[in-house]
Coordinates of N, CA and C in Angstrom, one line a residue:
M1 N 78.4 -54.7 37.9 CA 79.0 -54.2 39.2 C 79.8 -52.9 38.8
Q2 N 79.6 -51.9 39.5 CA 80.3 -50.6 39.2 C 81.7 -50.7 39.8
E3 N 82.7 -50.2 39.0 CA 84.0 -50.2 39.4 C 84.3 -49.0 40.4
T4 N 85.1 -49.3 41.4 CA 85.5 -48.2 42.3 C 86.6 -47.3 41.7
G5 N 86.6 -46.1 42.1 CA 87.6 -45.2 41.6 C 87.4 -44.6 40.2
V6 N 86.2 -44.9 39.7 CA 85.9 -44.3 38.4 C 85.5 -42.8 38.5
N7 N 86.0 -42.0 37.6 CA 85.8 -40.6 37.6 C 84.3 -40.3 37.4
T8 N 83.6 -39.8 38.4 CA 82.2 -39.5 38.2 C 81.8 -38.0 38.1
R9 N 82.8 -37.2 37.7 CA 82.6 -35.8 37.6 C 81.6 -35.6 36.5
K10 N 80.7 -34.5 36.7 CA 79.7 -34.1 35.7 C 80.4 -33.5 34.5
R11 N 79.9 -33.8 33.4 CA 80.5 -33.2 32.1 C 79.3 -32.7 31.2
G12 N 79.7 -31.9 30.3 CA 78.8 -31.4 29.2 C 77.6 -30.8 29.7
D13 N 76.4 -31.2 29.1 CA 75.1 -30.6 29.5 C 74.8 -30.8 30.9
T14 N 75.1 -32.0 31.5 CA 74.8 -32.3 32.9 C 75.5 -31.3 33.8
L15 N 76.8 -31.0 33.5 CA 77.5 -30.0 34.3 C 76.9 -28.6 34.2
T16 N 76.6 -28.2 32.9 CA 76.1 -26.9 32.7 C 74.7 -26.7 33.4
E17 N 73.9 -27.8 33.4 CA 72.6 -27.7 34.1 C 72.8 -27.6 35.6
S18 N 73.8 -28.3 36.1 CA 74.0 -28.3 37.5 C 74.5 -26.9 37.9
I19 N 75.3 -26.3 37.1 CA 75.8 -24.9 37.4 C 74.7 -23.9 37.4
Y20 N 73.8 -24.0 36.3 CA 72.6 -23.2 36.2 C 71.8 -23.3 37.5
D21 N 71.5 -24.5 37.8 CA 70.6 -24.8 39.0 C 71.2 -24.2 40.3
A22 N 72.5 -24.4 40.4 CA 73.2 -23.9 41.6 C 73.1 -22.3 41.7
F23 N 73.3 -21.7 40.5 CA 73.3 -20.2 40.4 C 71.9 -19.7 40.8
I24 N 70.8 -20.4 40.2 CA 69.5 -19.9 40.5 C 69.1 -20.1 41.9
K25 N 69.5 -21.3 42.5 CA 69.2 -21.5 43.9 C 69.9 -20.5 44.8
L26 N 71.1 -20.1 44.6 CA 71.8 -19.1 45.4 C 71.1 -17.7 45.2
V27 N 70.8 -17.4 44.0 CA 70.1 -16.1 43.8 C 68.8 -16.0 44.6
K28 N 68.1 -17.1 44.6 CA 66.8 -17.1 45.3 C 67.0 -17.1 46.8
E29 N 68.0 -17.8 47.3 CA 68.2 -18.0 48.7 C 68.9 -16.8 49.4
T30 N 70.0 -16.3 48.7 CA 70.8 -15.3 49.3 C 70.9 -14.0 48.6
G31 N 70.3 -14.0 47.4 CA 70.3 -12.7 46.6 C 71.5 -12.7 45.6
Y32 N 71.3 -12.1 44.5 CA 72.3 -12.0 43.4 C 73.6 -11.3 43.9
S33 N 73.5 -10.2 44.7 CA 74.6 -9.5 45.1 C 75.5 -10.3 46.1
N34 N 74.9 -11.3 46.7 CA 75.7 -12.1 47.7 C 76.2 -13.4 47.1
S35 N 76.0 -13.6 45.8 CA 76.5 -14.8 45.2 C 77.9 -14.5 44.5
S36 N 78.7 -15.5 44.3 CA 80.0 -15.4 43.7 C 80.2 -16.7 42.9
L37 N 81.1 -16.6 41.9 CA 81.4 -17.8 41.2 C 82.0 -18.9 42.1
Q38 N 82.7 -18.6 43.1 CA 83.2 -19.6 44.0 C 82.0 -20.3 44.8
Q39 N 81.0 -19.5 45.2 CA 79.9 -20.1 45.9 C 79.1 -21.0 44.9
I40 N 79.0 -20.5 43.7 CA 78.2 -21.3 42.7 C 78.9 -22.6 42.4
A41 N 80.2 -22.6 42.3 CA 81.0 -23.8 42.0 C 80.8 -24.8 43.2
K42 N 80.9 -24.3 44.4 CA 80.7 -25.1 45.5 C 79.3 -25.8 45.5
E43 N 78.3 -25.0 45.3 CA 76.9 -25.5 45.3 C 76.7 -26.5 44.1
A44 N 77.4 -26.3 43.0 CA 77.3 -27.2 41.9 C 78.2 -28.4 42.0
K45 N 79.0 -28.4 43.1 CA 80.0 -29.5 43.3 C 81.0 -29.7 42.2
T46 N 81.5 -28.5 41.8 CA 82.6 -28.5 40.8 C 83.6 -27.4 41.3
S47 N 84.6 -27.1 40.4 CA 85.6 -26.2 40.8 C 85.5 -24.8 40.1
R48 N 86.1 -23.8 40.8 CA 86.0 -22.5 40.2 C 86.6 -22.5 38.8
S49 N 87.7 -23.2 38.6 CA 88.4 -23.2 37.3 C 87.5 -23.7 36.2
V50 N 86.6 -24.6 36.5 CA 85.6 -25.1 35.5 C 84.7 -23.9 35.1
L51 N 84.2 -23.2 36.1 CA 83.4 -22.0 35.7 C 84.1 -21.0 35.0
Y52 N 85.4 -20.7 35.4 CA 86.2 -19.6 34.8 C 86.5 -19.9 33.3
R53 N 86.5 -21.2 33.0 CA 86.8 -21.6 31.6 C 85.8 -21.1 30.6
R54 N 84.6 -20.9 31.2 CA 83.4 -20.5 30.3 C 82.9 -19.1 30.7
W55 N 82.9 -18.8 32.0 CA 82.3 -17.5 32.4 C 83.3 -16.7 33.2
T56 N 83.6 -15.5 32.8 CA 84.5 -14.6 33.5 C 83.9 -14.0 34.7
T57 N 82.6 -13.7 34.6 CA 81.9 -13.0 35.7 C 80.5 -13.6 35.9
R58 N 79.9 -13.2 37.0 CA 78.5 -13.7 37.3 C 77.6 -13.3 36.1
F59 N 77.8 -12.1 35.6 CA 76.9 -11.6 34.5 C 77.0 -12.4 33.3
D60 N 78.2 -12.9 33.0 CA 78.3 -13.8 31.8 C 77.4 -15.1 32.0
L61 N 77.5 -15.6 33.2 CA 76.7 -16.8 33.5 C 75.2 -16.4 33.5
L62 N 74.8 -15.3 34.1 CA 73.5 -14.8 34.1 C 72.9 -14.7 32.7
I63 N 73.7 -14.1 31.8 CA 73.2 -13.9 30.4 C 72.9 -15.3 29.7
D64 N 73.8 -16.2 29.9 CA 73.6 -17.6 29.4 C 72.3 -18.2 29.9
I65 N 72.1 -18.0 31.2 CA 70.9 -18.6 31.8 C 69.6 -17.9 31.2
V66 N 69.6 -16.6 31.2 CA 68.5 -15.9 30.6 C 68.2 -16.2 29.2
D67 N 69.3 -16.3 28.4 CA 69.2 -16.7 27.0 C 68.6 -18.1 26.9
E68 N 69.1 -19.1 27.7 CA 68.6 -20.4 27.6 C 67.1 -20.5 28.0
K69 N 66.7 -19.8 29.0 CA 65.3 -19.8 29.5 C 64.4 -19.1 28.5
S70 N 64.9 -18.1 27.8 CA 64.1 -17.4 26.8 C 63.9 -18.3 25.6
E71 N 64.9 -19.0 25.2 CA 64.8 -20.0 24.1 C 63.8 -21.1 24.5
K72 N 63.9 -21.6 25.7 CA 63.0 -22.6 26.2 C 61.6 -22.2 26.2
A73 N 61.4 -20.9 26.6 CA 60.0 -20.4 26.7 C 59.3 -20.3 25.3
L74 N 60.1 -19.9 24.3 CA 59.6 -19.7 23.0 C 59.8 -20.8 22.0
G75 N 60.8 -21.7 22.3 CA 61.1 -22.7 21.3 C 61.9 -22.1 20.1
G76 N 62.6 -21.0 20.4 CA 63.4 -20.3 19.3 C 63.5 -18.8 19.6
Q77 N 63.8 -18.1 18.6 CA 63.9 -16.6 18.7 C 62.6 -15.9 18.6
L78 N 62.4 -14.8 19.3 CA 61.2 -14.1 19.3 C 60.7 -13.7 17.9
I79 N 61.6 -13.1 17.2 CA 61.3 -12.6 15.8 C 60.7 -13.7 14.9
D80 N 61.2 -14.9 15.1 CA 60.7 -16.0 14.3 C 59.3 -16.5 14.7
K81 N 58.9 -16.1 15.9 CA 57.6 -16.5 16.4 C 56.5 -15.5 16.1
I82 N 56.9 -14.4 15.5 CA 55.9 -13.4 15.2 C 55.1 -13.8 13.9
E83 N 53.8 -14.0 14.0 CA 53.0 -14.4 12.9 C 52.1 -13.3 12.5
D84 N 51.6 -13.4 11.2 CA 50.7 -12.5 10.7 C 49.3 -13.0 11.0
T85 N 48.6 -12.4 12.0 CA 47.3 -12.9 12.5 C 46.2 -12.3 11.6
G86 N 46.5 -11.2 10.8 CA 45.5 -10.6 10.0 C 45.1 -9.2 10.5
T87 N 45.5 -8.9 11.8 CA 45.3 -7.5 12.3 C 46.4 -7.2 13.2
L88 N 46.6 -5.8 13.4 CA 47.7 -5.4 14.3 C 47.3 -5.7 15.7
R89 N 46.1 -5.7 16.0 CA 45.6 -6.0 17.4 C 46.0 -7.5 17.7
G90 N 45.8 -8.4 16.8 CA 46.1 -9.8 17.0 C 47.6 -10.0 17.1
D91 N 48.3 -9.3 16.2 CA 49.8 -9.4 16.2 C 50.4 -8.9 17.5
L92 N 49.9 -7.8 18.0 CA 50.4 -7.2 19.3 C 50.1 -8.2 20.5
L93 N 48.9 -8.8 20.5 CA 48.5 -9.7 21.5 C 49.5 -10.9 21.5
I94 N 49.8 -11.4 20.3 CA 50.7 -12.5 20.2 C 52.1 -12.1 20.7
L95 N 52.6 -10.9 20.4 CA 53.9 -10.4 20.8 C 53.9 -10.3 22.3
L96 N 52.9 -9.7 23.0 CA 52.9 -9.6 24.4 C 52.8 -11.0 25.1
T97 N 52.0 -11.9 24.5 CA 51.9 -13.2 25.1 C 53.2 -13.9 25.1
L98 N 53.9 -13.8 24.0 CA 55.2 -14.5 23.9 C 56.2 -13.9 24.8
Y99 N 56.2 -12.5 24.9 CA 57.2 -11.9 25.7 C 56.9 -12.1 27.2
Q100 N 55.6 -12.2 27.5 CA 55.3 -12.5 28.9 C 55.7 -13.9 29.3
R101 N 55.7 -14.8 28.3 CA 56.1 -16.2 28.6 C 57.6 -16.2 29.0
I102 N 58.4 -15.3 28.4 CA 59.8 -15.2 28.7 C 59.9 -14.8 30.2
Y103 N 59.2 -13.7 30.6 CA 59.2 -13.3 32.0 C 58.9 -14.4 33.0
T104 N 57.8 -15.1 32.6 CA 57.4 -16.2 33.5 C 58.4 -17.3 33.6
E105 N 59.1 -17.6 32.5 CA 60.1 -18.7 32.6 C 61.3 -18.3 33.3
I106 N 61.8 -17.0 33.1 CA 63.0 -16.5 33.8 C 62.7 -16.4 35.3
G107 N 61.6 -15.8 35.7 CA 61.3 -15.6 37.1 C 61.8 -14.2 37.6
P108 N 61.2 -13.7 38.7 CA 61.5 -12.4 39.2 C 62.9 -12.2 39.7
E109 N 63.4 -13.3 40.4 CA 64.8 -13.1 41.0 C 65.9 -12.9 39.9
L110 N 65.8 -13.7 38.8 CA 66.8 -13.6 37.8 C 66.6 -12.3 37.0
L111 N 65.3 -11.9 36.8 CA 65.0 -10.6 36.1 C 65.6 -9.4 36.9
N112 N 65.4 -9.5 38.2 CA 65.9 -8.4 39.0 C 67.5 -8.3 39.0
A113 N 68.1 -9.5 39.0 CA 69.5 -9.6 38.8 C 70.0 -9.0 37.5
F114 N 69.3 -9.4 36.5 CA 69.6 -8.9 35.1 C 69.5 -7.4 35.0
L115 N 68.4 -6.8 35.6 CA 68.2 -5.4 35.6 C 69.2 -4.7 36.4
F116 N 69.6 -5.3 37.5 CA 70.7 -4.7 38.4 C 72.0 -4.6 37.5
E117 N 72.3 -5.6 36.8 CA 73.6 -5.6 36.0 C 73.4 -4.6 34.9
I118 N 72.3 -4.5 34.2 CA 72.0 -3.6 33.1 C 72.2 -2.1 33.6
G119 N 72.0 -1.9 34.9 CA 72.2 -0.6 35.4 C 73.6 -0.2 35.7
Q120 N 74.5 -1.2 35.6 CA 75.9 -0.9 35.8 C 76.6 -0.3 34.6
D121 N 77.7 0.2 34.7 CA 78.4 0.9 33.6 C 79.7 0.0 33.2
S122 N 79.5 -0.8 32.1 CA 80.6 -1.5 31.6 C 80.4 -1.8 30.1
K123 N 81.5 -2.0 29.4 CA 81.4 -2.3 28.0 C 80.6 -3.5 27.7
K124 N 80.8 -4.6 28.5 CA 80.0 -5.8 28.3 C 78.5 -5.6 28.4
I125 N 78.1 -4.8 29.5 CA 76.7 -4.6 29.7 C 76.2 -3.7 28.6
A126 N 76.9 -2.7 28.2 CA 76.5 -1.8 27.1 C 76.2 -2.6 25.8
E127 N 77.1 -3.6 25.6 CA 76.9 -4.5 24.4 C 75.6 -5.3 24.5
E128 N 75.4 -5.8 25.7 CA 74.2 -6.6 25.9 C 72.9 -5.8 25.7
K129 N 72.9 -4.6 26.3 CA 71.8 -3.7 26.1 C 71.5 -3.4 24.7
T130 N 72.6 -3.1 23.9 CA 72.4 -2.8 22.5 C 71.9 -4.0 21.8
D131 N 72.3 -5.2 22.1 CA 71.8 -6.4 21.4 C 70.3 -6.6 21.7
V132 N 69.9 -6.4 22.9 CA 68.5 -6.6 23.3 C 67.7 -5.6 22.5
K133 N 68.1 -4.3 22.5 CA 67.4 -3.2 21.9 C 67.2 -3.5 20.4
T134 N 68.3 -3.9 19.8 CA 68.3 -4.2 18.3 C 67.3 -5.3 18.0
K135 N 67.3 -6.4 18.8 CA 66.4 -7.5 18.5 C 64.9 -7.0 18.7
N136 N 64.7 -6.2 19.7 CA 63.3 -5.8 20.0 C 62.8 -4.8 18.9
L137 N 63.7 -4.0 18.4 CA 63.4 -3.1 17.3 C 63.0 -3.9 16.0
L138 N 63.8 -4.9 15.7 CA 63.5 -5.7 14.5 C 62.2 -6.4 14.7
V139 N 61.9 -6.9 15.8 CA 60.6 -7.5 16.1 C 59.4 -6.5 15.8
M140 N 59.5 -5.3 16.3 CA 58.4 -4.3 16.2 C 58.3 -3.9 14.7
K141 N 59.5 -3.7 14.1 CA 59.4 -3.3 12.7 C 58.8 -4.3 11.8
K142 N 59.1 -5.6 12.1 CA 58.5 -6.7 11.3 C 57.0 -6.7 11.5
L143 N 56.5 -6.5 12.8 CA 55.1 -6.5 13.1 C 54.4 -5.4 12.5
L144 N 54.9 -4.2 12.5 CA 54.3 -3.0 11.9 C 54.3 -3.0 10.4
N145 N 55.4 -3.6 9.8 CA 55.4 -3.7 8.4 C 54.4 -4.7 7.9
N146 N 54.1 -5.7 8.7 CA 53.0 -6.7 8.3 C 51.7 -5.9 8.3
A147 N 51.5 -5.1 9.3 CA 50.2 -4.3 9.4 C 50.1 -3.3 8.2
K148 N 51.2 -2.7 7.8 CA 51.2 -1.7 6.7 C 50.9 -2.5 5.4
S149 N 51.5 -3.6 5.2 CA 51.3 -4.4 4.0 C 49.8 -4.9 3.9
R150 N 49.1 -5.0 5.0 CA 47.7 -5.4 5.0 C 46.8 -4.2 4.7
G151 N 47.4 -3.0 4.7 CA 46.6 -1.8 4.5 C 46.1 -1.1 5.7
E152 N 46.6 -1.5 6.9 CA 46.2 -0.8 8.1 C 46.9 0.5 8.2
N153 N 46.2 1.5 8.8 CA 46.7 2.8 8.9 C 47.6 3.0 10.1
I154 N 48.9 2.8 9.9 CA 49.9 2.8 11.0 C 50.7 4.1 11.0
K155 N 50.8 4.7 12.2 CA 51.6 5.9 12.4 C 53.1 5.7 12.3
E156 N 53.7 6.7 11.8 CA 55.2 6.7 11.8 C 55.7 7.2 13.2
V157 N 56.4 6.3 13.8 CA 56.8 6.6 15.2 C 58.4 6.5 15.3
S158 N 58.9 7.0 16.4 CA 60.3 6.9 16.6 C 60.7 5.6 17.3
D159 N 62.0 5.3 17.3 CA 62.4 4.1 17.9 C 62.1 4.0 19.4
I160 N 62.0 5.1 20.1 CA 61.6 5.2 21.5 C 60.2 4.5 21.7
T161 N 59.3 4.9 20.7 CA 58.0 4.4 20.8 C 57.9 2.9 20.5
L162 N 58.8 2.4 19.6 CA 58.8 1.0 19.2 C 59.2 0.1 20.4
F163 N 59.8 0.7 21.4 CA 60.2 -0.1 22.6 C 59.0 -0.2 23.6
L164 N 57.9 0.5 23.3 CA 56.8 0.6 24.3 C 56.3 -0.8 24.7
P165 N 56.0 -1.7 23.8 CA 55.4 -3.0 24.3 C 56.3 -3.7 25.3
F166 N 57.6 -3.6 25.0 CA 58.6 -4.3 25.9 C 58.7 -3.6 27.3
N167 N 58.7 -2.3 27.2 CA 58.8 -1.5 28.4 C 57.5 -1.6 29.3
L168 N 56.4 -1.8 28.7 CA 55.1 -2.0 29.4 C 55.2 -3.3 30.2
L169 N 55.6 -4.3 29.6 CA 55.7 -5.6 30.3 C 56.8 -5.6 31.4
R170 N 57.9 -4.9 31.1 CA 58.9 -4.7 32.1 C 58.3 -4.1 33.4
M171 N 57.6 -3.0 33.2 CA 57.0 -2.3 34.3 C 55.9 -3.2 35.0
E172 N 55.1 -3.9 34.2 CA 54.1 -4.7 34.8 C 54.7 -5.8 35.7
N173 N 55.7 -6.4 35.2 CA 56.3 -7.6 35.9 C 57.3 -7.2 37.0
I174 N 58.1 -6.2 36.8 CA 59.1 -5.9 37.8 C 58.8 -4.7 38.7
I175 N 58.3 -3.7 38.2 CA 58.0 -2.5 39.0 C 56.7 -2.6 39.7
Y176 N 55.6 -2.9 39.0 CA 54.3 -3.0 39.6 C 54.0 -4.4 40.1
R177 N 54.7 -5.4 39.6 CA 54.5 -6.8 40.0 C 53.0 -7.2 39.9
N178 N 52.4 -6.8 38.8 CA 51.0 -7.2 38.6 C 50.9 -8.6 38.1
T179 N 49.7 -9.2 38.2 CA 49.5 -10.5 37.6 C 49.1 -10.3 36.2
V180 N 50.1 -10.7 35.3 CA 49.9 -10.4 33.9 C 49.3 -11.6 33.2
D181 N 47.9 -11.6 33.2 CA 47.2 -12.7 32.5 C 46.7 -12.2 31.2
E182 N 45.9 -13.0 30.5 CA 45.4 -12.7 29.2 C 44.6 -11.4 29.2
N183 N 43.7 -11.2 30.3 CA 42.9 -10.0 30.3 C 43.8 -8.8 30.5
R184 N 44.9 -8.9 31.2 CA 45.8 -7.7 31.4 C 46.4 -7.4 30.0
L185 N 46.8 -8.4 29.3 CA 47.5 -8.2 28.0 C 46.5 -7.5 27.0
V186 N 45.3 -8.0 27.0 CA 44.3 -7.4 26.1 C 44.1 -5.9 26.5
L187 N 44.1 -5.6 27.8 CA 43.9 -4.2 28.2 C 45.1 -3.4 27.7
L188 N 46.3 -3.9 27.9 CA 47.5 -3.1 27.4 C 47.5 -2.9 25.9
V189 N 47.0 -3.9 25.1 CA 46.9 -3.7 23.7 C 45.8 -2.7 23.3
D190 N 44.6 -2.9 23.9 CA 43.5 -2.1 23.4 C 43.5 -0.6 23.9
E191 N 44.0 -0.4 25.1 CA 44.0 0.9 25.7 C 45.3 1.7 25.6
I192 N 46.4 1.0 25.3 CA 47.7 1.7 25.2 C 48.3 1.6 23.9
L193 N 48.5 0.4 23.4 CA 49.4 0.1 22.2 C 48.6 0.5 20.9
L194 N 47.4 0.1 20.8 CA 46.7 0.4 19.5 C 46.5 1.9 19.3
P195 N 46.1 2.7 20.3 CA 46.1 4.1 20.1 C 47.4 4.8 19.7
V196 N 48.5 4.2 20.2 CA 49.8 4.7 19.9 C 50.2 4.4 18.5
F197 N 50.0 3.2 18.0 CA 50.5 2.8 16.7 C 49.5 3.0 15.5
T198 N 48.3 3.2 15.8 CA 47.3 3.4 14.7 C 46.8 4.8 14.6
A199 N 46.6 5.2 13.4 CA 46.1 6.6 13.1 C 44.6 6.6 13.1

């Protein structure tokens, strides 16, 4: 028999999951710009002070959710999932497949919210942009170094070009809103990426 008056407040992972779910629900229903930490707390049936102990702004919460969903989609960090398939074409297909999995897991509403924040001017956002760029550069350098070590003829390109695979998927998912299936990924690799990176 359950005792009355027992504190049934959510704690730990259960509370975090409840807050994440509340945030995502509000973004989908009312839009990111119309959400606030106060509304999120109310939807999650907790207090603002609980949220403020961990997140100062909506963007802090958004980053945590995006990171958690990215990890869930990949089962780890992207760079650790890059395998040597034996050809640059195979490696690029794996990269795009993994990166697309992140977009699918996060969903368009959160992606739009993230891009909205990235467009703002603040130190925190600048740091996040730098972190994402650094990780993506390391992924591409690892991938191209694998190709060079196999003896493939790889062009020397600038960092701007190294961002191309990630920028292509960003445009496909957010700007053009295309259906990015396996055939689309093959097209992006064969018609755009391979001519750019191979001599």
